[in-house]
Short mmCIF file of C-alpha atoms and ligand atoms in Angstrom, two decimals:
data_model
loop_
_atom_site.label_atom_id
_atom_site.label_comp_id
_atom_site.label_asym_id
_atom_site.label_seq_id
_atom_site.Cartn_x
_atom_site.Cartn_y
_atom_site.Cartn_z
CA MET A 1 -26.33 -0.22 -26.55
CA ARG A 2 -25.89 -3.05 -24.04
CA ILE A 3 -22.18 -3.73 -23.63
CA LEU A 4 -20.36 -6.16 -21.34
CA PHE A 5 -16.70 -5.51 -20.56
CA VAL A 6 -14.95 -8.78 -19.71
CA ALA A 7 -11.47 -8.39 -18.25
CA ALA A 8 -8.98 -9.65 -15.68
CA GLU A 9 -8.48 -6.18 -14.16
CA ALA A 10 -10.60 -3.17 -13.20
CA ALA A 11 -9.32 -0.22 -11.17
CA PRO A 12 -9.59 0.63 -8.33
CA ILE A 13 -10.26 -2.85 -6.97
CA ALA A 14 -8.16 -5.12 -9.16
CA LYS A 15 -5.29 -3.43 -10.96
CA VAL A 16 -1.79 -4.48 -11.88
CA GLY A 17 -1.20 -2.15 -14.79
CA GLY A 18 -2.81 0.01 -17.41
CA MET A 19 -5.55 -2.41 -18.49
CA GLY A 20 -7.09 -1.98 -15.04
CA ASP A 21 -7.15 1.79 -15.55
CA VAL A 22 -8.97 1.40 -18.86
CA VAL A 23 -11.60 -1.07 -17.62
CA GLY A 24 -12.10 1.01 -14.48
CA ALA A 25 -12.68 4.28 -16.33
CA LEU A 26 -14.14 3.73 -19.80
CA PRO A 27 -17.44 2.02 -18.79
CA LYS A 28 -18.28 4.95 -16.51
CA ILE A 29 -17.95 7.43 -19.39
CA LEU A 30 -19.87 5.20 -21.80
CA ARG A 31 -22.69 5.02 -19.25
CA ASP A 32 -22.70 8.83 -19.02
CA MET A 33 -23.16 8.75 -22.79
CA GLY A 34 -26.31 6.68 -22.37
CA HIS A 35 -25.10 3.12 -22.90
CA ASP A 36 -25.82 0.21 -20.58
CA VAL A 37 -22.27 -0.90 -19.85
CA ARG A 38 -21.44 -3.56 -17.25
CA ILE A 39 -18.25 -5.29 -16.17
CA PHE A 40 -17.54 -9.01 -15.67
CA LEU A 41 -14.50 -9.68 -13.49
CA PRO A 42 -13.07 -12.60 -11.49
CA TYR A 43 -13.93 -12.59 -7.79
CA TYR A 44 -10.36 -12.38 -6.48
CA GLY A 45 -9.56 -13.22 -2.86
CA MET A 46 -8.60 -9.64 -2.01
CA LEU A 47 -11.82 -8.04 -3.24
CA PRO A 48 -13.86 -8.30 0.00
CA ASP A 49 -11.25 -6.02 1.67
CA LYS A 50 -11.89 -3.35 -0.89
CA MET A 51 -15.65 -3.29 -1.37
CA GLU A 52 -19.02 -4.55 -0.20
CA ILE A 53 -20.01 -7.78 -1.93
CA PRO A 54 -23.37 -9.48 -1.32
CA THR A 55 -23.06 -12.92 0.20
CA GLU A 56 -25.73 -14.42 -2.04
CA PRO A 57 -24.95 -14.94 -5.72
CA ILE A 58 -27.46 -13.80 -8.33
CA TRP A 59 -26.76 -16.74 -10.59
CA TRP A 60 -25.09 -20.14 -10.68
CA GLY A 61 -23.65 -21.46 -13.89
CA SER A 62 -21.34 -24.21 -15.06
CA ALA A 63 -18.53 -24.47 -17.57
CA MET A 64 -15.61 -26.83 -18.15
CA PHE A 65 -17.20 -29.36 -15.74
CA GLN A 66 -17.13 -26.86 -12.89
CA SER A 67 -19.88 -24.81 -11.34
CA PHE A 68 -19.41 -21.14 -10.53
CA ALA A 69 -21.37 -18.37 -8.83
CA VAL A 70 -21.91 -14.81 -10.06
CA TYR A 71 -22.27 -11.97 -7.56
CA GLU A 72 -23.66 -8.58 -8.49
CA THR A 73 -22.39 -5.29 -7.10
CA VAL A 74 -21.17 -1.95 -8.49
CA LEU A 75 -17.66 -0.76 -9.25
CA PRO A 76 -16.75 1.43 -6.24
CA GLY A 77 -17.16 5.15 -6.86
CA THR A 78 -19.34 4.57 -9.94
CA ASP A 79 -22.78 3.35 -10.95
CA VAL A 80 -21.32 0.66 -13.23
CA PRO A 81 -22.85 -2.78 -12.49
CA LEU A 82 -20.12 -5.26 -11.71
CA TYR A 83 -20.52 -9.03 -11.94
CA LEU A 84 -17.98 -11.10 -10.04
CA PHE A 85 -17.20 -14.59 -11.25
CA GLY A 86 -16.79 -16.69 -8.13
CA HIS A 87 -14.85 -19.94 -8.04
CA PRO A 88 -12.15 -21.25 -5.63
CA ALA A 89 -9.58 -21.02 -8.45
CA PHE A 90 -9.69 -17.23 -7.98
CA SER A 91 -9.56 -17.28 -4.17
CA PRO A 92 -5.84 -16.42 -3.85
CA ARG A 93 -5.21 -12.75 -3.14
CA ARG A 94 -3.57 -12.06 -6.48
CA ILE A 95 -4.55 -11.51 -10.10
CA TYR A 96 -1.89 -13.21 -12.21
CA GLY A 97 0.57 -16.04 -11.71
CA GLY A 98 0.25 -19.58 -10.47
CA GLU A 99 0.47 -22.80 -12.42
CA ASP A 100 -3.23 -22.86 -13.25
CA GLU A 101 -3.27 -19.40 -14.86
CA ASP A 102 -4.08 -20.61 -18.38
CA TRP A 103 -6.82 -22.92 -17.15
CA ARG A 104 -8.18 -20.33 -14.71
CA PHE A 105 -8.69 -17.55 -17.22
CA THR A 106 -9.97 -19.89 -19.94
CA PHE A 107 -12.57 -21.02 -17.41
CA PHE A 108 -13.34 -17.38 -16.56
CA ALA A 109 -13.89 -16.60 -20.26
CA ASN A 110 -16.11 -19.65 -20.58
CA GLY A 111 -18.09 -18.50 -17.54
CA ALA A 112 -18.52 -15.05 -19.10
CA ALA A 113 -19.88 -16.62 -22.29
CA GLU A 114 -22.36 -18.74 -20.29
CA PHE A 115 -23.41 -15.61 -18.41
CA CYS A 116 -24.14 -13.79 -21.70
CA TRP A 117 -26.10 -16.72 -23.12
CA ASN A 118 -28.12 -17.41 -19.97
CA TYR A 119 -28.35 -14.42 -17.66
CA TRP A 120 -27.68 -10.97 -19.14
CA LYS A 121 -27.49 -10.81 -22.89
CA PRO A 122 -25.39 -7.91 -24.19
CA GLU A 123 -25.37 -6.72 -27.77
CA ILE A 124 -21.59 -6.39 -27.63
CA VAL A 125 -18.95 -8.07 -25.51
CA ASN A 126 -15.82 -5.96 -25.29
CA CYS A 127 -13.07 -8.47 -24.48
CA HIS A 128 -9.70 -7.39 -23.11
CA ASP A 129 -6.48 -9.28 -23.78
CA TRP A 130 -5.88 -13.01 -24.07
CA HIS A 131 -7.75 -13.90 -20.86
CA THR A 132 -10.99 -13.31 -22.73
CA GLY A 133 -9.75 -14.39 -26.14
CA MET A 134 -11.99 -17.45 -26.60
CA ILE A 135 -15.16 -15.39 -26.24
CA PRO A 136 -15.10 -14.07 -29.85
CA VAL A 137 -14.66 -17.66 -31.05
CA TRP A 138 -17.71 -18.90 -29.14
CA MET A 139 -19.83 -15.84 -29.96
CA HIS A 140 -19.25 -16.51 -33.62
CA GLN A 141 -22.19 -18.91 -33.25
CA SER A 142 -24.38 -16.26 -31.60
CA PRO A 143 -25.20 -13.78 -34.34
CA ASP A 144 -27.06 -11.47 -31.94
CA ILE A 145 -23.99 -10.99 -29.72
CA SER A 146 -21.06 -9.18 -31.35
CA THR A 147 -17.53 -8.91 -30.04
CA VAL A 148 -14.77 -6.33 -29.89
CA PHE A 149 -11.34 -7.55 -28.87
CA THR A 150 -9.09 -4.90 -27.33
CA ILE A 151 -5.36 -5.60 -27.28
CA HIS A 152 -3.49 -4.05 -24.36
CA ASN A 153 -0.54 -6.35 -24.48
CA LEU A 154 0.30 -8.45 -27.52
CA ALA A 155 3.30 -10.04 -25.81
CA TYR A 156 1.05 -12.30 -23.70
CA GLN A 157 -0.96 -14.46 -26.08
CA GLY A 158 -2.47 -17.09 -23.80
CA PRO A 159 -2.44 -20.87 -24.03
CA TRP A 160 -1.78 -22.81 -27.19
CA ARG A 161 -4.47 -24.53 -29.16
CA TRP A 162 -3.52 -28.04 -27.97
CA PHE A 163 -4.17 -26.87 -24.41
CA LEU A 164 -7.48 -25.26 -25.34
CA GLU A 165 -8.58 -28.41 -27.13
CA LYS A 166 -7.93 -30.45 -24.00
CA THR A 167 -9.55 -27.95 -21.68
CA THR A 168 -12.54 -26.27 -23.23
CA TRP A 169 -14.86 -26.16 -26.18
CA CYS A 170 -12.94 -25.51 -29.41
CA PRO A 171 -15.58 -25.41 -32.16
CA TRP A 172 -14.84 -27.11 -35.48
CA TYR A 173 -14.44 -23.77 -37.26
CA MET A 174 -11.89 -22.38 -34.81
CA GLN A 175 -8.61 -21.21 -36.26
CA GLY A 176 -5.57 -19.78 -34.54
CA HIS A 177 -2.65 -21.42 -32.79
CA ASN A 178 -3.20 -19.63 -29.49
CA THR A 179 -5.92 -17.69 -27.68
CA MET A 180 -4.89 -14.26 -28.91
CA ALA A 181 -4.63 -15.42 -32.54
CA ALA A 182 -8.09 -16.99 -32.33
CA ALA A 183 -9.57 -13.84 -30.79
CA VAL A 184 -8.12 -11.63 -33.49
CA GLN A 185 -9.62 -13.82 -36.20
CA PHE A 186 -13.10 -14.15 -34.76
CA ALA A 187 -13.81 -10.77 -33.14
CA ASP A 188 -16.06 -8.51 -35.20
CA LYS A 189 -13.66 -5.65 -34.53
CA VAL A 190 -10.15 -5.60 -33.10
CA ASN A 191 -8.63 -2.53 -31.60
CA THR A 192 -5.50 -1.64 -29.75
CA VAL A 193 -4.88 1.34 -27.56
CA SER A 194 -3.15 3.86 -29.85
CA PRO A 195 -3.11 4.55 -33.58
CA THR A 196 0.69 4.26 -33.83
CA TYR A 197 0.74 0.86 -32.12
CA ALA A 198 -2.09 -0.34 -34.37
CA GLU A 199 0.26 0.31 -37.32
CA GLN A 200 3.35 -1.05 -35.61
CA ILE A 201 1.86 -4.43 -34.73
CA GLN A 202 1.47 -5.17 -38.41
CA THR A 203 5.26 -5.26 -38.70
CA ALA A 204 7.71 -7.98 -37.67
CA ALA A 205 9.41 -5.68 -35.16
CA TYR A 206 6.27 -5.29 -33.03
CA GLY A 207 3.85 -8.01 -34.14
CA GLU A 208 5.07 -10.66 -31.66
CA THR A 209 4.75 -13.24 -34.51
CA LEU A 210 1.14 -12.23 -35.23
CA GLU A 211 2.08 -9.44 -37.68
CA GLY A 212 0.97 -11.44 -40.71
CA LEU A 213 -2.41 -12.16 -39.21
CA LEU A 214 -2.83 -8.61 -37.97
CA SER A 215 -2.08 -7.08 -41.35
CA PHE A 216 -4.43 -9.63 -42.93
CA ILE A 217 -7.27 -8.44 -40.67
CA SER A 218 -6.23 -4.75 -40.88
CA GLY A 219 -9.64 -3.88 -42.33
CA LYS A 220 -11.21 -4.46 -38.91
CA LEU A 221 -8.21 -3.29 -36.87
CA SER A 222 -7.99 0.22 -35.41
CA GLY A 223 -6.19 2.16 -32.69
CA ILE A 224 -8.01 4.21 -30.08
CA ILE A 225 -5.84 6.12 -27.67
CA ASN A 226 -6.50 5.54 -23.97
CA GLY A 227 -7.52 8.35 -21.68
CA ILE A 228 -7.03 8.63 -17.95
CA ASP A 229 -9.58 9.12 -15.23
CA THR A 230 -9.16 12.87 -14.86
CA GLU A 231 -11.47 13.00 -11.84
CA VAL A 232 -9.57 10.40 -9.87
CA TYR A 233 -6.17 11.66 -11.01
CA ASP A 234 -6.40 15.41 -10.53
CA PRO A 235 -3.52 17.28 -8.84
CA ALA A 236 -5.96 20.03 -7.84
CA THR A 237 -7.99 17.68 -5.62
CA ASP A 238 -5.80 14.62 -5.02
CA LYS A 239 -5.89 13.81 -1.32
CA TYR A 240 -2.91 11.48 -1.49
CA ILE A 241 -0.38 14.21 -2.32
CA ALA A 242 1.17 16.63 0.18
CA GLN A 243 0.02 19.79 -1.59
CA THR A 244 -2.65 20.17 -4.24
CA PHE A 245 -1.83 22.42 -7.21
CA SER A 246 -2.77 23.24 -10.78
CA ALA A 247 -1.02 24.59 -13.87
CA ASP A 248 -1.74 28.12 -12.58
CA THR A 249 -0.32 27.47 -9.12
CA LEU A 250 2.76 25.54 -10.13
CA GLU A 251 4.85 27.22 -7.41
CA LYS A 252 2.94 25.13 -4.86
CA ARG A 253 4.21 21.94 -6.48
CA LYS A 254 7.63 22.31 -4.84
CA ALA A 255 6.12 21.16 -1.52
CA ASN A 256 5.39 17.79 -3.14
CA LYS A 257 8.98 17.43 -4.28
CA ILE A 258 10.30 18.08 -0.79
CA ALA A 259 7.71 15.81 0.83
CA LEU A 260 8.59 13.01 -1.59
CA GLN A 261 12.33 13.40 -1.02
CA GLU A 262 11.66 13.11 2.71
CA GLU A 263 9.31 10.17 2.29
CA VAL A 264 11.68 8.07 0.18
CA GLY A 265 14.80 9.02 2.14
CA LEU A 266 16.59 11.17 -0.41
CA GLU A 267 18.55 14.34 0.29
CA VAL A 268 16.04 17.17 0.58
CA ASN A 269 17.06 19.55 -2.16
CA SER A 270 14.51 21.37 -4.27
CA LYS A 271 17.16 22.27 -6.85
CA ALA A 272 18.26 18.70 -7.65
CA PHE A 273 16.87 17.26 -10.89
CA PHE A 274 14.50 14.58 -9.61
CA ILE A 275 13.49 11.73 -11.95
CA GLY A 276 10.76 9.20 -11.20
CA ILE A 277 9.63 5.93 -12.66
CA VAL A 278 6.49 3.92 -11.84
CA THR A 279 6.30 0.71 -13.77
CA ARG A 280 5.97 -3.00 -14.02
CA LEU A 281 9.59 -4.18 -14.07
CA VAL A 282 9.44 -6.13 -17.32
CA GLU A 283 11.39 -6.19 -20.56
CA GLN A 284 8.72 -4.11 -22.35
CA LYS A 285 9.46 -1.06 -20.22
CA GLY A 286 13.11 -0.64 -21.29
CA ILE A 287 14.51 -1.46 -17.85
CA ASP A 288 17.67 -2.95 -19.41
CA LEU A 289 18.29 0.38 -21.14
CA ILE A 290 17.95 2.23 -17.85
CA LEU A 291 20.28 -0.19 -16.06
CA ASN A 292 22.80 0.34 -18.83
CA ILE A 293 23.15 4.07 -18.26
CA LEU A 294 21.76 5.00 -14.86
CA ASP A 295 25.00 4.46 -12.97
CA ARG A 296 26.85 6.80 -15.33
CA PHE A 297 24.04 9.33 -15.32
CA LEU A 298 24.02 9.48 -11.53
CA ALA A 299 27.81 9.70 -11.49
CA TYR A 300 27.97 12.59 -13.98
CA THR A 301 25.05 14.65 -12.72
CA ASP A 302 23.52 15.78 -9.43
CA ALA A 303 20.22 14.11 -10.34
CA GLN A 304 18.07 12.07 -7.97
CA PHE A 305 16.04 9.04 -8.91
CA VAL A 306 13.08 7.19 -7.40
CA LEU A 307 11.70 3.92 -8.72
CA LEU A 308 8.41 2.27 -7.79
CA GLY A 309 7.72 -1.06 -9.40
CA THR A 310 7.51 -4.81 -9.20
CA GLY A 311 8.23 -7.50 -11.71
CA ASP A 312 11.15 -9.61 -12.87
CA ARG A 313 13.42 -10.64 -10.05
CA TYR A 314 16.56 -9.75 -12.05
CA TYR A 315 15.46 -6.15 -12.60
CA GLU A 316 14.31 -5.82 -9.00
CA THR A 317 17.72 -6.94 -7.70
CA GLN A 318 19.67 -4.73 -10.07
CA MET A 319 17.64 -1.65 -9.17
CA TRP A 320 17.95 -2.43 -5.49
CA GLN A 321 21.72 -2.78 -5.75
CA LEU A 322 22.05 0.45 -7.69
CA ALA A 323 20.07 2.31 -5.03
CA SER A 324 22.38 0.97 -2.34
CA ARG A 325 25.32 2.50 -4.19
CA TYR A 326 23.73 5.96 -4.26
CA PRO A 327 22.28 6.52 -0.78
CA GLY A 328 20.44 9.84 -0.58
CA ARG A 329 20.25 10.05 -4.36
CA MET A 330 18.42 6.96 -5.49
CA ALA A 331 15.52 5.11 -3.88
CA THR A 332 13.99 1.83 -5.01
CA TYR A 333 10.54 0.72 -3.85
CA LEU A 334 9.74 -2.80 -4.93
CA LEU A 335 6.03 -2.77 -4.27
CA TYR A 336 2.69 -1.80 -5.71
CA ASN A 337 1.30 1.37 -4.14
CA ASP A 338 -1.14 3.69 -5.88
CA ALA A 339 -0.78 6.52 -3.34
CA LEU A 340 3.02 6.55 -3.62
CA ALA A 341 2.69 6.45 -7.41
CA ARG A 342 0.62 9.64 -7.30
CA ARG A 343 3.18 11.31 -5.04
CA ILE A 344 5.92 10.38 -7.50
CA TYR A 345 3.94 11.87 -10.41
CA ALA A 346 3.34 15.01 -8.32
CA GLY A 347 6.78 15.38 -6.79
CA THR A 348 9.34 14.52 -9.47
CA ASP A 349 10.61 16.92 -12.14
CA ALA A 350 10.76 14.31 -14.88
CA PHE A 351 9.27 10.88 -15.52
CA LEU A 352 11.24 8.19 -17.31
CA MET A 353 9.60 5.73 -19.73
CA PRO A 354 12.05 4.42 -22.35
CA SER A 355 9.82 1.54 -23.46
CA ARG A 356 10.92 -1.10 -25.93
CA PHE A 357 7.30 -1.14 -27.10
CA GLU A 358 4.26 0.63 -25.68
CA PRO A 359 0.68 -0.02 -26.81
CA CYS A 360 -0.43 3.28 -25.28
CA GLY A 361 1.00 3.99 -21.84
CA ILE A 362 -1.01 5.49 -19.02
CA SER A 363 1.89 6.48 -16.77
CA GLN A 364 3.26 9.19 -19.07
CA MET A 365 -0.21 10.76 -19.24
CA MET A 366 -0.48 10.78 -15.47
CA ALA A 367 3.01 12.28 -15.27
CA LEU A 368 1.99 15.03 -17.70
CA ARG A 369 -1.18 15.71 -15.74
CA TYR A 370 0.81 16.09 -12.52
CA GLY A 371 3.52 18.28 -14.08
CA SER A 372 6.33 15.72 -14.30
CA VAL A 373 7.99 16.09 -17.70
CA PRO A 374 8.16 12.74 -19.53
CA ILE A 375 11.40 11.41 -21.00
CA VAL A 376 10.23 8.75 -23.43
CA ARG A 377 11.24 6.61 -26.34
CA ARG A 378 9.17 7.42 -29.41
CA THR A 379 7.27 4.19 -29.80
CA GLY A 380 3.58 3.19 -29.87
CA GLY A 381 1.27 5.38 -27.83
CA LEU A 382 4.19 7.43 -26.53
CA VAL A 383 4.42 8.92 -30.05
CA ASP A 384 0.75 9.88 -29.88
CA THR A 385 0.83 11.42 -26.40
CA VAL A 386 4.24 13.06 -25.82
CA PHE A 387 5.49 15.73 -28.21
CA HIS A 388 9.17 16.54 -28.46
CA HIS A 389 10.17 19.70 -26.65
CA ASP A 390 11.34 22.41 -29.00
CA PRO A 391 12.66 25.22 -26.78
CA THR A 392 13.05 27.68 -29.67
CA ASN A 393 9.39 27.58 -30.59
CA HIS A 394 8.06 26.94 -27.07
CA ALA A 395 6.45 23.75 -28.26
CA GLY A 396 6.24 20.14 -27.13
CA THR A 397 5.59 18.43 -23.83
CA GLY A 398 8.54 16.11 -23.16
CA TYR A 399 11.95 14.78 -24.16
CA CYS A 400 11.95 12.06 -26.78
CA PHE A 401 14.46 9.77 -28.44
CA ASP A 402 14.04 7.25 -31.24
CA ARG A 403 16.45 4.35 -31.25
CA TYR A 404 16.48 1.71 -28.55
CA GLU A 405 20.10 2.43 -27.68
CA PRO A 406 21.63 3.26 -24.28
CA LEU A 407 23.52 6.24 -25.71
CA ASP A 408 20.33 7.73 -27.14
CA LEU A 409 18.61 7.47 -23.78
CA PHE A 410 21.65 8.90 -22.01
CA THR A 411 21.80 11.90 -24.37
CA CYS A 412 18.09 12.49 -23.97
CA MET A 413 18.35 12.46 -20.18
CA ILE A 414 21.29 14.85 -20.29
CA ARG A 415 19.24 17.18 -22.50
CA ALA A 416 16.43 17.12 -19.95
CA TRP A 417 18.88 17.68 -17.08
CA GLU A 418 20.27 20.72 -18.95
CA GLY A 419 16.78 21.96 -19.75
CA PHE A 420 15.81 21.83 -16.08
CA ARG A 421 18.33 24.58 -15.36
CA TYR A 422 16.26 27.08 -17.35
CA LYS A 423 13.48 27.47 -14.82
CA ASP A 424 11.09 29.62 -16.84
CA TYR A 425 11.25 27.35 -19.88
CA TRP A 426 10.85 24.32 -17.68
CA GLU A 427 7.77 25.77 -16.04
CA GLN A 428 6.24 26.52 -19.44
CA LEU A 429 7.02 22.97 -20.49
CA GLN A 430 5.24 21.63 -17.40
CA GLN A 431 2.26 23.89 -18.01
CA ARG A 432 1.95 22.76 -21.63
CA GLY A 433 1.93 19.16 -20.45
CA MET A 434 -0.63 19.84 -17.75
CA SER A 435 -2.97 21.54 -20.19
CA GLN A 436 -3.18 18.51 -22.50
CA ASP A 437 -6.62 16.92 -22.55
CA PHE A 438 -6.28 13.26 -21.59
CA SER A 439 -9.88 12.81 -20.50
CA TRP A 440 -11.73 9.76 -21.79
CA TYR A 441 -14.47 11.65 -23.62
CA GLN A 442 -12.91 11.81 -27.08
CA SER A 443 -11.74 8.19 -26.95
CA ALA A 444 -15.09 7.03 -25.55
CA LYS A 445 -16.76 8.56 -28.62
CA GLU A 446 -14.38 6.56 -30.78
CA TYR A 447 -15.34 3.37 -28.93
CA VAL A 448 -19.01 4.14 -29.56
CA ASN A 449 -18.25 4.64 -33.24
CA LEU A 450 -16.35 1.36 -33.28
CA TYR A 451 -19.36 -0.42 -31.76
CA ARG A 452 -21.68 1.28 -34.27
CA SER A 453 -19.48 0.24 -37.17
CA ILE A 454 -20.22 -3.43 -36.35
CA TYR A 455 -23.80 -2.77 -37.43
CA GLY A 456 -22.76 -0.69 -40.42
CA LEU A 457 -23.89 2.50 -38.69
CA PRO A 458 -22.05 5.72 -39.55
CA PRO A 459 -20.01 7.52 -36.87
CA GLN A 460 -22.17 9.42 -34.42
CA GLU A 461 -22.40 13.04 -35.42
CA GLU A 462 -20.70 15.60 -33.23
CA GLU A 463 -23.16 17.55 -31.13
CA GLN A 464 -23.90 20.81 -32.94
CA PRO A 465 -24.05 24.07 -31.01
CA PRO A 466 -27.65 25.32 -30.73
CA GLN A 467 -28.62 27.27 -33.86
CA GLN A 468 -29.96 30.82 -33.96
CA GLU A 469 -33.64 31.03 -34.86
CA GLU A 470 -33.03 33.44 -37.76
CA ALA A 471 -30.42 31.12 -39.21
CA GLN A 472 -32.87 28.21 -39.18
CA VAL A 473 -35.30 30.16 -41.35
CA ASP A 474 -32.68 31.05 -43.95
CA GLU A 475 -30.87 27.71 -44.11
CA PRO A 476 -32.02 24.93 -46.47
CA VAL A 477 -33.98 22.15 -44.76
CA ALA A 478 -31.61 19.72 -43.07
CA THR A 479 -31.56 16.25 -44.59
CA GLY A 480 -30.04 14.59 -41.53
CA LYS A 481 -27.01 13.58 -43.59
CA SER A 482 -23.67 15.31 -43.30
N1 LIG B 1 4.33 -0.44 -8.59
C1 LIG B 1 3.27 0.29 -8.91
N2 LIG B 1 2.57 0.94 -7.96
C2 LIG B 1 1.50 1.70 -8.29
N3 LIG B 1 1.03 1.86 -9.54
C3 LIG B 1 1.69 1.23 -10.52
C4 LIG B 1 2.82 0.42 -10.27
N4 LIG B 1 3.27 -0.07 -11.45
C5 LIG B 1 2.45 0.41 -12.40
N5 LIG B 1 1.49 1.19 -11.83
C6 LIG B 1 0.39 1.88 -12.51
O1 LIG B 1 -0.07 1.00 -13.53
C7 LIG B 1 -0.38 1.76 -14.69
C8 LIG B 1 0.59 1.39 -15.79
O2 LIG B 1 -0.04 1.61 -16.98
P1 LIG B 1 0.70 1.66 -18.39
O3 LIG B 1 -0.35 1.87 -19.39
O4 LIG B 1 1.74 2.71 -18.36
O5 LIG B 1 1.43 0.26 -18.54
P2 LIG B 1 1.01 -1.31 -18.63
O6 LIG B 1 2.13 -1.93 -19.36
O7 LIG B 1 0.73 -1.83 -17.28
O8 LIG B 1 -0.34 -1.38 -19.49
C9 LIG B 1 -0.68 -2.04 -20.72
O9 LIG B 1 -2.06 -1.69 -20.96
C10 LIG B 1 -2.26 -0.29 -20.98
C11 LIG B 1 -3.75 -0.04 -21.11
O10 LIG B 1 -4.21 -0.22 -22.38
C12 LIG B 1 -1.46 0.37 -22.09
O11 LIG B 1 -1.57 1.77 -21.94
C13 LIG B 1 0.01 -0.03 -21.99
O12 LIG B 1 0.73 0.49 -23.09
C14 LIG B 1 0.11 -1.55 -21.93
O13 LIG B 1 1.46 -1.97 -21.85
C15 LIG B 1 -0.29 3.21 -14.29
O14 LIG B 1 -1.52 3.62 -13.79
C16 LIG B 1 0.76 3.17 -13.17
O15 LIG B 1 0.65 4.26 -12.30
#
């Protein structure tokens, strides 16, 4: 199949959060599976620092009374063709923000549609989040191009219809009061990034006012859990961490803890319970819950805490102030840094993610892969990826709590702090987490089946192990149907 991924982010060159991880990893796997997958991304001002980009565009197009250039290259480290949408509106060295954000991404989506109609025609456009939400509406008039709309974050729904009507082409048949609502109605298939979240968004508590619409279209809505790039994020080969290790050489991991404590200016103490958090500092991530209890937790325990994140100014200031009250025990890094993120996953004992809602969550999977035990709220994809630790039966991979209440988080953290004292159990818990399979292969198969379902094709059959010759003689003739 010919598939075009259209998105605002793609790791490793343009990433703010988890959507970048998905768009950076999934196309590579789908190509390995034999599909012609390509990516369409804005040409951001910072990209030339990160990769080689030809100076000559391959195509010029126009949309919304503007002309734009498209440059062709490949996503670094892969063979995935990458098309960069060039226009001065994307020249600043950032991805989001700015007063023209709604206009900018609507224009980008319009450019992507023009590209599909006039330059490279895919069979399927896989659109990601509101930035690309108008594409399913426009493609409704192109029966030979189908669309899948993947929801990574329902909280951001894009501009309202009145703005779209002023700015771009809103066909007569278009319905939906904002970009996300329109996308959900017109995409051939809609998916989000975990089965639990796909259910939750059909309820008022998680639907961000679109729950009615989402339950109405539930026949074409599904949840496919994200994977992580297990080649890029592998503690056995990661060159950004102080000491490589695996589940079988867990004793080596201690060197990462000590190196991290030194790096972030905390007291070097391999016995202290060390908690990490790597996140966008936004309401979704349960930062208010953390702020509610962290002071008390640090006061009552000997734990250490490191935070890496950027986001809302209020949360940044609060975290900064808290760190200044616990010198040597808490460190706050208000920046985006992939290498430090890896060292936090590799060096902390536990990873905190008490999200208010979580479509899937990539960070907890990375933490598990690097042996940091997740402490999570059971919501969305966290339910599907972290299993509650049951010490009696030696089961589970992390510490979980249900209600979005400070006391519940506090109790859960205390349980983890207690659990850390039982070294053998803790090591087994880490090993169970590290042995989970978070590779993209299973999920990529589900994406292929989702694409196939647009054409009424049945799910692709699992590859069968080669059969013995004798068995083939005795078995009835295969019909090709299962
Ligand atoms: N300051 C920083 N420095 C370095 N790295 C940082 C960082 N802040 C965040 N990151 C990285 O960004 C990613 C965060 O991904 P998540 O999926 O956990 O959350 P996010 O809300 O961004 O993604 C949304 O989209 C994804 C993808 O579908 C869903 O999993 C998720 O639930 C949804 O909210 C991780 O790779 C993390 O390491």
